[in-house]
Short mmCIF file of C-alpha atoms in Angstrom, two decimals:
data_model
loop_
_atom_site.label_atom_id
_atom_site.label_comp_id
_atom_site.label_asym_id
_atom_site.label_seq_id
_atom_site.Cartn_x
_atom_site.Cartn_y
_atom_site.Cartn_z
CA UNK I 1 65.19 152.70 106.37
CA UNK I 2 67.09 149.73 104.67
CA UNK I 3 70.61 151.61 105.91
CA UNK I 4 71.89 151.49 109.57
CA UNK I 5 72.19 155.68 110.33
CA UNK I 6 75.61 157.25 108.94
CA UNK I 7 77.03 160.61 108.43
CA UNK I 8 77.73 161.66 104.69
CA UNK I 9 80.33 164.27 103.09
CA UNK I 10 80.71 165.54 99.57
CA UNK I 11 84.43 165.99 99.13
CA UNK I 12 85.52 168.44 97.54
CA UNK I 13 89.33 167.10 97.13
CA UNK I 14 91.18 164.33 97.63
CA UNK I 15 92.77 166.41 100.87
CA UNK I 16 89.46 166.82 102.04
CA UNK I 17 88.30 163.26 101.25
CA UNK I 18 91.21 161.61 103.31
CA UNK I 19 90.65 164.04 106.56
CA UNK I 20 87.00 163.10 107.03
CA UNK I 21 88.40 159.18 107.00
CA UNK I 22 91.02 160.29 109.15
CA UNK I 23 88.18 161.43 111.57
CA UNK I 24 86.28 158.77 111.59
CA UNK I 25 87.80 156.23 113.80
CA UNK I 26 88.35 153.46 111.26
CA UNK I 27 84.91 153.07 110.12
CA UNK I 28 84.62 155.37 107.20
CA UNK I 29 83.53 154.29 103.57
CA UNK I 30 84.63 155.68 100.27
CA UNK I 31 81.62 155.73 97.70
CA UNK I 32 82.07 156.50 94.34
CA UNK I 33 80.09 154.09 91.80
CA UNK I 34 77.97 152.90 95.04
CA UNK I 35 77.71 149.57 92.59
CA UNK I 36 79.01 147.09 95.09
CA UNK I 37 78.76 149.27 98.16
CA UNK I 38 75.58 149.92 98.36
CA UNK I 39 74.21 146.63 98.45
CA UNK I 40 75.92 146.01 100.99
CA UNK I 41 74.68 149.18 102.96
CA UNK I 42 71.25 147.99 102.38
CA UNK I 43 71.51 144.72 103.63
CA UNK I 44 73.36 145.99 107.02
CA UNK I 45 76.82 143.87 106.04
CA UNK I 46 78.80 147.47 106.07
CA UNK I 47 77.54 149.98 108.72
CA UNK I 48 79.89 153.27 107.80
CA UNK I 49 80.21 155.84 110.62
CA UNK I 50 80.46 158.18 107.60
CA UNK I 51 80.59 157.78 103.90
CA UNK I 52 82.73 159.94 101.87
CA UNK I 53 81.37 160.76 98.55
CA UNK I 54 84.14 161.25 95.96
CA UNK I 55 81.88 162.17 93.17
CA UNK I 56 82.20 165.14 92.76
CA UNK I 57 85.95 165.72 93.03
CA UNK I 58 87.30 166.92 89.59
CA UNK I 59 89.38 165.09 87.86
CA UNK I 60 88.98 161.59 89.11
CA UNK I 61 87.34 160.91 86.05
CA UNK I 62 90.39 160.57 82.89
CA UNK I 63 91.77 158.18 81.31
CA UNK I 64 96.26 158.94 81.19
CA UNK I 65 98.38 157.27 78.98
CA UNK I 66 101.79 157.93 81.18
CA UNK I 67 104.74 156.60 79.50
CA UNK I 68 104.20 152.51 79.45
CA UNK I 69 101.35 152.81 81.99
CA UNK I 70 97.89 153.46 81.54
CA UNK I 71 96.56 155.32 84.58
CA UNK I 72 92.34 155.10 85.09
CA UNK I 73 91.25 157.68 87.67
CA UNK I 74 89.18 156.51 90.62
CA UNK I 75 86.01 158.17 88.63
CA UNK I 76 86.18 156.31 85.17
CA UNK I 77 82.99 154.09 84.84
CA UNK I 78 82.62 150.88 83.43
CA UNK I 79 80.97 152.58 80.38
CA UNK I 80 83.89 154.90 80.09
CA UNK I 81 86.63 151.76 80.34
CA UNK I 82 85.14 149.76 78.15
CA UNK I 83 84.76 152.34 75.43
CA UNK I 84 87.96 154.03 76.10
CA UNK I 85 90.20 154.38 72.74
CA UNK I 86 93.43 154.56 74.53
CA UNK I 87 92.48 151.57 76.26
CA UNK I 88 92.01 149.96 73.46
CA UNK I 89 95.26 150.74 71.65
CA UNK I 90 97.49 150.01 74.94
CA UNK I 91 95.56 147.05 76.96
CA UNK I 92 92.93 145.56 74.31
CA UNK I 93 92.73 142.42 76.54
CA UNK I 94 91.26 144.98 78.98
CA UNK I 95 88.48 146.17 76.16
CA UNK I 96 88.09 142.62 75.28
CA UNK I 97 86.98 141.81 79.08
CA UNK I 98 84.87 144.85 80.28
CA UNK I 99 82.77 143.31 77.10
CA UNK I 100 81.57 141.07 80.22
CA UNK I 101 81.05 143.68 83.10
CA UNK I 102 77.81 143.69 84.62
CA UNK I 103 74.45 145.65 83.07
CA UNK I 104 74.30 148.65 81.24
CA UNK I 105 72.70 150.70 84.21
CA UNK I 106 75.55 149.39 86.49
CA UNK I 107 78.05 150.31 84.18
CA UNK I 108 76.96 154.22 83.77
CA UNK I 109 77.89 154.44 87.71
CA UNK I 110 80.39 151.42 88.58
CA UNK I 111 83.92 152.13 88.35
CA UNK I 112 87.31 150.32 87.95
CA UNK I 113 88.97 151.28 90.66
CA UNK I 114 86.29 150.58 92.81
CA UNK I 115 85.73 147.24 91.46
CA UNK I 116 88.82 146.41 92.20
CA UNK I 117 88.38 147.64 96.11
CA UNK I 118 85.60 145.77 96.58
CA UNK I 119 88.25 143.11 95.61
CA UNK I 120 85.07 140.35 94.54
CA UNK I 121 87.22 137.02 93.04
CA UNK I 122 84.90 136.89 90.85
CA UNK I 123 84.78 139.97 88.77
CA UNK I 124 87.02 141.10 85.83
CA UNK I 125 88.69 144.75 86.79
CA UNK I 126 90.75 143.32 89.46
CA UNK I 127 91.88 140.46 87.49
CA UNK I 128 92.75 142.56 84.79
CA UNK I 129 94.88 144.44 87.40
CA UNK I 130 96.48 141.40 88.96
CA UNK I 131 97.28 140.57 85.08
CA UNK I 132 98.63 143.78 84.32
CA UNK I 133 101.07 144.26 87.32
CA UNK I 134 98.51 147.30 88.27
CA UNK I 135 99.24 149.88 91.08
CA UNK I 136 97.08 151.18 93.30
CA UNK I 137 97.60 154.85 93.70
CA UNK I 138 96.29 155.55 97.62
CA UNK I 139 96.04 158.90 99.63
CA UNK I 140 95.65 159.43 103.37
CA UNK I 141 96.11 162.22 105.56
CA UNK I 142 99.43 160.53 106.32
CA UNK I 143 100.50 160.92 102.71
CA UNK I 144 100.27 159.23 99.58
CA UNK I 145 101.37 155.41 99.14
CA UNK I 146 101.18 153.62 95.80
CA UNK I 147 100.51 149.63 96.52
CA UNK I 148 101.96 147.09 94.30
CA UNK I 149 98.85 144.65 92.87
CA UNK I 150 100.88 141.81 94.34
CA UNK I 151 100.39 143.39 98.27
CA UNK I 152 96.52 144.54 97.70
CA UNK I 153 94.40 141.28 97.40
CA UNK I 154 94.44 139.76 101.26
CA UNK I 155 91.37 137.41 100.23
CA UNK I 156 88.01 137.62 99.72
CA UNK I 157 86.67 140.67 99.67
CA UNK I 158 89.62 141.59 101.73
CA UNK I 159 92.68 144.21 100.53
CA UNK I 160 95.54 146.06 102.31
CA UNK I 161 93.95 149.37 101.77
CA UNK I 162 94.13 151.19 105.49
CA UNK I 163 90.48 152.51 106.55
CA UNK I 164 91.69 156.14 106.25
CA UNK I 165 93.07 155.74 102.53
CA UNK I 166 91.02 156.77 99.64
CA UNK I 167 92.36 155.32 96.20
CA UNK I 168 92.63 158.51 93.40
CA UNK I 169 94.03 155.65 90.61
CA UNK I 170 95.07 152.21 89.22
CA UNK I 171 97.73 152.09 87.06
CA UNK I 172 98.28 149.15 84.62
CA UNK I 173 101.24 148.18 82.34
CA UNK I 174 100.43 148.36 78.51
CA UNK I 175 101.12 145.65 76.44
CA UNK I 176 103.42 145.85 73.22
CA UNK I 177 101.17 145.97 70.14
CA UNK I 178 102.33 142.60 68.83
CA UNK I 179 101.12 140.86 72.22
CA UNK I 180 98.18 138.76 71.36
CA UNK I 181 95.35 138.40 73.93
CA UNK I 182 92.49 135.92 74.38
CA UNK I 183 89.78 136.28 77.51
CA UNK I 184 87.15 133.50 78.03
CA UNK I 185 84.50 133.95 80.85
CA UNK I 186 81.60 131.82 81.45
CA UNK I 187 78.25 133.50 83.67
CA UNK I 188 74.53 131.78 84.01
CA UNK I 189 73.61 135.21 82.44
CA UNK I 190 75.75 137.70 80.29
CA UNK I 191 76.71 140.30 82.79
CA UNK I 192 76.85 138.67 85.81
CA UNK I 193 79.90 137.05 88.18
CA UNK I 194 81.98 134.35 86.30
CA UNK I 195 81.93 131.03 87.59
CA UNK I 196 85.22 131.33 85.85
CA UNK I 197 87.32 133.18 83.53
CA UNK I 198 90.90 133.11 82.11
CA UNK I 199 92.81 135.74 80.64
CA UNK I 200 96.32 135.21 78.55
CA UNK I 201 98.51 137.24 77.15
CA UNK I 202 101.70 136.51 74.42
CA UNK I 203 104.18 137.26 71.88
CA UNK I 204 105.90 135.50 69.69
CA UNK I 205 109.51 135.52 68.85
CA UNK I 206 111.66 133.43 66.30
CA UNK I 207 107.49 131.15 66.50
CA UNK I 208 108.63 130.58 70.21
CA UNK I 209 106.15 132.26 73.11
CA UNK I 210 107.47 134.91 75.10
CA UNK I 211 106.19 137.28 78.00
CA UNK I 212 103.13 134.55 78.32
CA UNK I 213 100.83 135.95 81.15
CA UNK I 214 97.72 133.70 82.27
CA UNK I 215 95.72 134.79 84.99
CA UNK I 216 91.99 133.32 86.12
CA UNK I 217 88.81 134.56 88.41
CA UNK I 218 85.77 132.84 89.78
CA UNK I 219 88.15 129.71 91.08
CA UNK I 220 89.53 130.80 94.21
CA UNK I 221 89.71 133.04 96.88
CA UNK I 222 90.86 136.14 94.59
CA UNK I 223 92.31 136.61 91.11
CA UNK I 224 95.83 135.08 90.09
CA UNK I 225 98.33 134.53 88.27
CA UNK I 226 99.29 130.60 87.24
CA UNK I 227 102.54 130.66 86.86
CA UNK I 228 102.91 127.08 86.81
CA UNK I 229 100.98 127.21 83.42
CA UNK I 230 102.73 129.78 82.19
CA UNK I 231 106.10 127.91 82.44
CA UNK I 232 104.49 125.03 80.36
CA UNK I 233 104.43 127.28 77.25
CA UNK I 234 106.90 130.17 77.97
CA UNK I 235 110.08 130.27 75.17
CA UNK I 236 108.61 126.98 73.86
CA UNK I 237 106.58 126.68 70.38
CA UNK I 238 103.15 126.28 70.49
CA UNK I 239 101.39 123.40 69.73
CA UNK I 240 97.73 121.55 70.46
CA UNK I 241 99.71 118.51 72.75
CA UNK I 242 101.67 121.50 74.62
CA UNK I 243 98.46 123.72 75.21
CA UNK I 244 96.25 120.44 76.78
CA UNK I 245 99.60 120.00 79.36
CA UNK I 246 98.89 123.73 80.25
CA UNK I 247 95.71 123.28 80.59
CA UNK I 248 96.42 120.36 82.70
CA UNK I 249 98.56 122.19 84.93
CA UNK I 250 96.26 125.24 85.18
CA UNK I 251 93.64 122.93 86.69
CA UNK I 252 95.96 121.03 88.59
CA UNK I 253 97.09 124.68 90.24
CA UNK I 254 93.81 126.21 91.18
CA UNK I 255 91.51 125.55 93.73
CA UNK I 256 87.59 126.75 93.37
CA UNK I 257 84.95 126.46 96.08
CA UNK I 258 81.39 124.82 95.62
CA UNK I 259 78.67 127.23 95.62
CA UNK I 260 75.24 126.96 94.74
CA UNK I 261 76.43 127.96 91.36
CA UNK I 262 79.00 125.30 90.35
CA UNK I 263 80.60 122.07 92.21
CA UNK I 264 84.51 122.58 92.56
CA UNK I 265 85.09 120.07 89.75
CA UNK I 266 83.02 121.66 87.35
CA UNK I 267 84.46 124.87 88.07
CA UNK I 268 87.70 123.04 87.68
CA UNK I 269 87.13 121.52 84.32
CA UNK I 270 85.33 124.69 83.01
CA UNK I 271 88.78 126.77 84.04
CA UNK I 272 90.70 124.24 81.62
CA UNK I 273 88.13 124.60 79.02
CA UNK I 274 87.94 128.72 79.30
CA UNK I 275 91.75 128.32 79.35
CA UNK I 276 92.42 126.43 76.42
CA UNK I 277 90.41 128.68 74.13
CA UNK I 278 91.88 131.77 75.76
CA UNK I 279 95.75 130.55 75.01
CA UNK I 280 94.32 129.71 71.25
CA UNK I 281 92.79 132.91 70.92
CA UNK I 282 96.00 134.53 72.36
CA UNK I 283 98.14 132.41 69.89
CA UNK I 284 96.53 133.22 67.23
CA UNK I 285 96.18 137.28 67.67
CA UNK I 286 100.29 136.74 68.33
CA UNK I 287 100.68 135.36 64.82
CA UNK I 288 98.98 137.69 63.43
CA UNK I 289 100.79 140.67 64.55
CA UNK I 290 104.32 139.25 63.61
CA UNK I 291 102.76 138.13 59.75
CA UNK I 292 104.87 139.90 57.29
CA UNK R 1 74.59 158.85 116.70
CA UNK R 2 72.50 161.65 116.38
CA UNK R 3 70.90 161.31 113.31
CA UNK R 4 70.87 164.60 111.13
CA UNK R 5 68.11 165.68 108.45
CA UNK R 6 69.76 168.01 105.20
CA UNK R 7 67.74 169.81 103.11
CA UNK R 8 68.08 168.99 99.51
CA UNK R 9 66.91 170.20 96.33
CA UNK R 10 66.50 168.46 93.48
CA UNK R 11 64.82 168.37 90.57
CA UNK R 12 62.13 165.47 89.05
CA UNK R 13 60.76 165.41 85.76
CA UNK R 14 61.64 169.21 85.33
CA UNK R 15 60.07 170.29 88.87
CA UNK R 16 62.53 171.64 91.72
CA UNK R 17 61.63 170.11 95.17
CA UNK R 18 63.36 170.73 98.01
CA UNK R 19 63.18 167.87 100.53
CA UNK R 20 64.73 167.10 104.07
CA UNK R 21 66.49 163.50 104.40
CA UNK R 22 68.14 161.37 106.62
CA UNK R 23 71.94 160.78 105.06
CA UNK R 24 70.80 156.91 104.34
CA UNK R 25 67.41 157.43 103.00
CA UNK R 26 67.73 155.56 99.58
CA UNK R 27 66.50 157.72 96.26
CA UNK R 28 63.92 155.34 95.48
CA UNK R 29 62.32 155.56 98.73
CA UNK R 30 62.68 159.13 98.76
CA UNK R 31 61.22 159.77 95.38
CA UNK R 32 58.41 157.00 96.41
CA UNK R 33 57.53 158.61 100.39
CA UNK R 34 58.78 162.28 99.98
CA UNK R 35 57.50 163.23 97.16
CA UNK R 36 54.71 160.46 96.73
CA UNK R 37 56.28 159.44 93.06
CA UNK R 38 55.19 155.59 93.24
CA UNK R 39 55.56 154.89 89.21
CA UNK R 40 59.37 153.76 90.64
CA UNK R 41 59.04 150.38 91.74
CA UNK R 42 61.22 148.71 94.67
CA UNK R 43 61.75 145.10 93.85
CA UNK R 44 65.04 143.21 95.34
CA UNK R 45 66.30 146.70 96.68
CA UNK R 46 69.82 145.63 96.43
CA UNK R 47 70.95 146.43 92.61
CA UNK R 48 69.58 143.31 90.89
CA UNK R 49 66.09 143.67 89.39
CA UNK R 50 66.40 146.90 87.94
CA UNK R 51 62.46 147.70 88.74
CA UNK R 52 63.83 151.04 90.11
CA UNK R 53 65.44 152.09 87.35
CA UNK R 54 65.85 156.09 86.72
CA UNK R 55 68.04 158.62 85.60
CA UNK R 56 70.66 160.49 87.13
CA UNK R 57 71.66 163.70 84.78
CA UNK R 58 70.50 161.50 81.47
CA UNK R 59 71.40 158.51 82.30
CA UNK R 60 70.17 155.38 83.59
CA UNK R 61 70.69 154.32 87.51
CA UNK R 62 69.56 152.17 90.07
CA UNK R 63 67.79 154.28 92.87
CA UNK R 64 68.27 151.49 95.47
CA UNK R 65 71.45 152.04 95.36
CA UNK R 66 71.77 155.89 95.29
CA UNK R 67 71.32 157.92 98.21
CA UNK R 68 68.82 161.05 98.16
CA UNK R 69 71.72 163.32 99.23
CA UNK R 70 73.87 162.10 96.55
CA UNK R 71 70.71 163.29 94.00
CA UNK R 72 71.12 166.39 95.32
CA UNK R 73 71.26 169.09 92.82
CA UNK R 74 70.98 166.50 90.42
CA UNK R 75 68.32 166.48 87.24
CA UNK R 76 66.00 162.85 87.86
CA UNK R 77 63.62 161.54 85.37
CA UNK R 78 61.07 159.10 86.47
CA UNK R 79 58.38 157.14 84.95
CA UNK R 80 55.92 159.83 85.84
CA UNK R 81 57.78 162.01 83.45
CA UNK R 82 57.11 159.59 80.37
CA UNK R 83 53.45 160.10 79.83
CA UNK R 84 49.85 160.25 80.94
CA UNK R 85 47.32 157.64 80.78
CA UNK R 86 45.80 160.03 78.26
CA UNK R 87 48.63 160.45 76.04
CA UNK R 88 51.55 157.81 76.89
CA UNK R 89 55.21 158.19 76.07
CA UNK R 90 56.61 157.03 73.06
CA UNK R 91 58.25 153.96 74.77
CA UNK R 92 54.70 153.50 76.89
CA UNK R 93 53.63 153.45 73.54
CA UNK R 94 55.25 151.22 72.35
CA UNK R 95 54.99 148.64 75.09
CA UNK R 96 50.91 148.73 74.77
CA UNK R 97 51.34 148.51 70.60
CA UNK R 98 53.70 145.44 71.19
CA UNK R 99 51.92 143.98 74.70
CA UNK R 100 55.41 144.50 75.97
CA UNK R 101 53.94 144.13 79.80
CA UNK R 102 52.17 141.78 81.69
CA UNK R 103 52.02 142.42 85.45
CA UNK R 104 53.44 145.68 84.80
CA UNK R 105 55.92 145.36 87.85
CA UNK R 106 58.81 145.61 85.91
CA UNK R 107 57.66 147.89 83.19
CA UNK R 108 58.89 151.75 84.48
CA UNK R 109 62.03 150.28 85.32
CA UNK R 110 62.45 148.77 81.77
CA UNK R 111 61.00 151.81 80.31
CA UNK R 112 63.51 154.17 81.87
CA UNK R 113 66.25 151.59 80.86
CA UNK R 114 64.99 151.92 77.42
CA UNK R 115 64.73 155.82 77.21
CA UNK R 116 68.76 155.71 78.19
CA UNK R 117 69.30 153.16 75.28
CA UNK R 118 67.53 155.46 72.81
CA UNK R 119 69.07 158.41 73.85
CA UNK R 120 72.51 157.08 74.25
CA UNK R 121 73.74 154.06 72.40
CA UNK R 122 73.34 152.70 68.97
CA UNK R 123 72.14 149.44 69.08
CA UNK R 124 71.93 146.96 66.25
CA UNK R 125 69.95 143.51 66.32
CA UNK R 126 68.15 141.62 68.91
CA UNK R 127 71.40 140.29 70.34
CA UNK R 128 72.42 143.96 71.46
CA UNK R 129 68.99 144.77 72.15
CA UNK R 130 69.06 141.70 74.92
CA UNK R 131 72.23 142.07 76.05
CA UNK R 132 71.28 146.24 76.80
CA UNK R 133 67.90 144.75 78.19
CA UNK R 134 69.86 142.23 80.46
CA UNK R 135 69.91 144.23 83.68
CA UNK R 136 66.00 144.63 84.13
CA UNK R 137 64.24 141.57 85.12
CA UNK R 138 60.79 140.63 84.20
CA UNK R 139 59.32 137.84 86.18
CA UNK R 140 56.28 137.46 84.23
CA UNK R 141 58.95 136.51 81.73
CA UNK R 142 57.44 138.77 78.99
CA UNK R 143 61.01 139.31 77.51
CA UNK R 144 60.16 138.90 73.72
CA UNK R 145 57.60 141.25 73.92
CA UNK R 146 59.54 143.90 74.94
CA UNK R 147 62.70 142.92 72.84
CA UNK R 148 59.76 143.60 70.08
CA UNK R 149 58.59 146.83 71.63
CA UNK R 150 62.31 148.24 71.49
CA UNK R 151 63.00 146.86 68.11
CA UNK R 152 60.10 149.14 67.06
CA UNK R 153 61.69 151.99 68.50
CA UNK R 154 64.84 151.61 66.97
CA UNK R 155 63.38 151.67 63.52
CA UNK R 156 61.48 154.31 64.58
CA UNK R 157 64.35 156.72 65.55
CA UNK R 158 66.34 155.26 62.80
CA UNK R 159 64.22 156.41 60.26
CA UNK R 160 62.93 159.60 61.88
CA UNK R 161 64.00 162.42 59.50
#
């Protein structure tokens, strides 16, 4: 047995899910896609008391557009996100990036909000939900809470969730239909972890950028925001000089680890690069939407 | 902790077993030592290789990283279900009409990736063919061989009446 022994439940609600964690001490699991989980199981790294499986609870699994906030149930697979018209219409950047998520096999069963529990820096759903101001919609036998994106990454692999809480949703802010979007990712192989990856979002107004959101993965201990970038282009018109200062300040800003995969320079430069085209791509969807 | 056997029933390739597993015991190594299905290979065991590809209720998973209880009362297909050596399934088929194997390691795993790709999602050229291929890994590096074999078998179901 690769496992270490552990008790397993079937919940049958959400109720039920979050009184077996409440019983077990601070050492139960929450499995849903099993994607990222398992592994982890099998090599010994997580050794649950008990792991609750949420699979079968009903209604986990939709897709809600709820006034400006799209609302992905703790059940929606990579498959379903990625394909998911509503999606599409209200968060396209979000279509545009599940384009990269992992293998088709690990997409029937991985799901978004458990990609962004496992909180990996390196993967796109909890970008996309540090990009998109998302919420994370948490139930425990003490009640229900409702986490802000900007209090759920503590680092690494790391989040604020409490051991007894089991996450039902993530909700993300839509984006007005004349935002323009650009994502650029770079992987070894199609499908696998970004060495890095920016995502930007913008409008245009009177030519001028508004609401410009950059955020990037792969470069540091979780997904962020660069604000410092941002404020480079933000109410100003674009222009090739201005988006090389941005670019400039987004590497200036971030600070990637070396890994067998990529030095910390080259991570840096190819965060500039992936940036650049991403804030084109962006610019160019924004013009679009406001031709005449 | 005392560790607790459950009885489970589930069924493979259209047969109901029932079976009695430890909570941790990993489908693949349940359908490979319970029920002595071996056609599901075990490669990197952690979600990587896609050797022991199978599917769950029609659709493609890895079965190192699904628990036997999870399967249970679930519908599993397995390579065993494909063909016989007598009279192989259509994607078997095709692999031996386009040498689409080489060690054959690899080979249920892709061929169970491939019968979810047929049955569920319309692929067109060899760049979606390879990017829907991308989570299987063949080591003897045979990939063109069995982008070829599923070309084949697009064509073929395209053009089926």
């Amino acid at each position: 047995m690769k496992p270490a022994a552990f008790d397993y439940v079937r919940a049958e609600s959400v109720a039920h899910a979050a009184e077996v964690l409440a019983g077990a001490g601070g050492d139960g699991k929450v499995i849903a896609g099993g994607q990222s989980l398992m592994p982890m199981v099998n090599f010994r790294l997580v050794k649950p008391s008990v792991l609750v499986d949420i699979n079968a609870i009903a209604g986990l699994d939709r897709v809600e557009l709820d006034g400006s906030r799209l609302r992905i149930g703790a059940l929606v697979r990579h498959f379903t996100t990625a394909r998911d018209s509503v999606i599409a219409r209200h968060a396209p950047i979000v279509t545009e990036a599940m384009k990269h998520v992992a293998h088709l096999t690990v997409r029937n069963r991985g799901t978004f909000c458990g990609s962004v529990c496992h909180a990996d820096p390196a993967a796109e759903m909890p970008m996309m939900t540090v990009l998109l101001d998302g919420q994370i919609h948490a139930v425990s036998a003490r009640g229900p809470r409702i986490v802000p994106i900007s209090e759920f990454f503590a680092g690494s692999l790391v989040t604020s969730l409490e051991p007894d809480e089991v996450v039902t949703a993530i909700d993300l802010a839509t984006t007005p239909r004349d935002t323009g979007y650009g994502f650029h990712e770079f992987a070894r192989r199609h499908g696998d972890y970004a060495l890095a990856a920016v995502a930007v979002l913008m409008r245009l107004e009177d030519g001028k950028a508004r609401d410009i959101r950059i955020a990037v993965m792969g470069v540091g201990e979780m997904p962020s925001r660069v604000p410092t970038a941002e404020e480079v282009i933000e109410g100003n018109e674009l222009s090739e000089p201005m988006i090389m200062r941005a670019v400039e300040s987004l590497r200036a800003a971030i600070s990637p680890n070396s890994d067998l995969n990529a030095s910390a320079d080259y991570r840096r430069h190819l965060a500039g690069a992936l940036a650049g085209r991403a804030i084109r791509d962006a610019w160019s969807r924004a013009r679009e939407a406001v031709l005449p | 902790m005392t560790i607790v056997k459950r009885e489970i029933s589930i069924t493979v390739n259209g047969l109901l077993h029932a079976v009695s597993v430890e909570a941790r015991m990993l489908l693949s190594d349940m359908l490979r030592h319970e029920l002595g299905l071996t056609g599901t290979h075990v490669g990197c065991e952690h979600g990587v290789c896609g050797a022991c590809t199978i599917l769950l209720n029609g659709r493609s998973a890895r079965s190192c990283l699904t628990l036997a209880v999870q399967a249970d009362g679930a519908e599993i297909e397995t390579v065993e279900g494909q063909g016989t050596a007598e009279a192989l399934g259509r994607v078997q088929q095709a692999f031996r009409d386009h040498h689409g194997l080489q060690c054959g390691f690899c080979t249920p795993g892709f061929v169970m990736t491939i019968t979810d790709i047929l049955r569920n999602h319309e692929l067109s050229g060899d760049d979606e063919i390879r990017e829907a291929l991308s989570g299987n890994i063949c080591r003897c590096t045979g990939y063109e061989h069995i982008v070829d074999a599923v070309r084949a078998l697009i064509r073929e179901k395209d053009t089926r009446p």
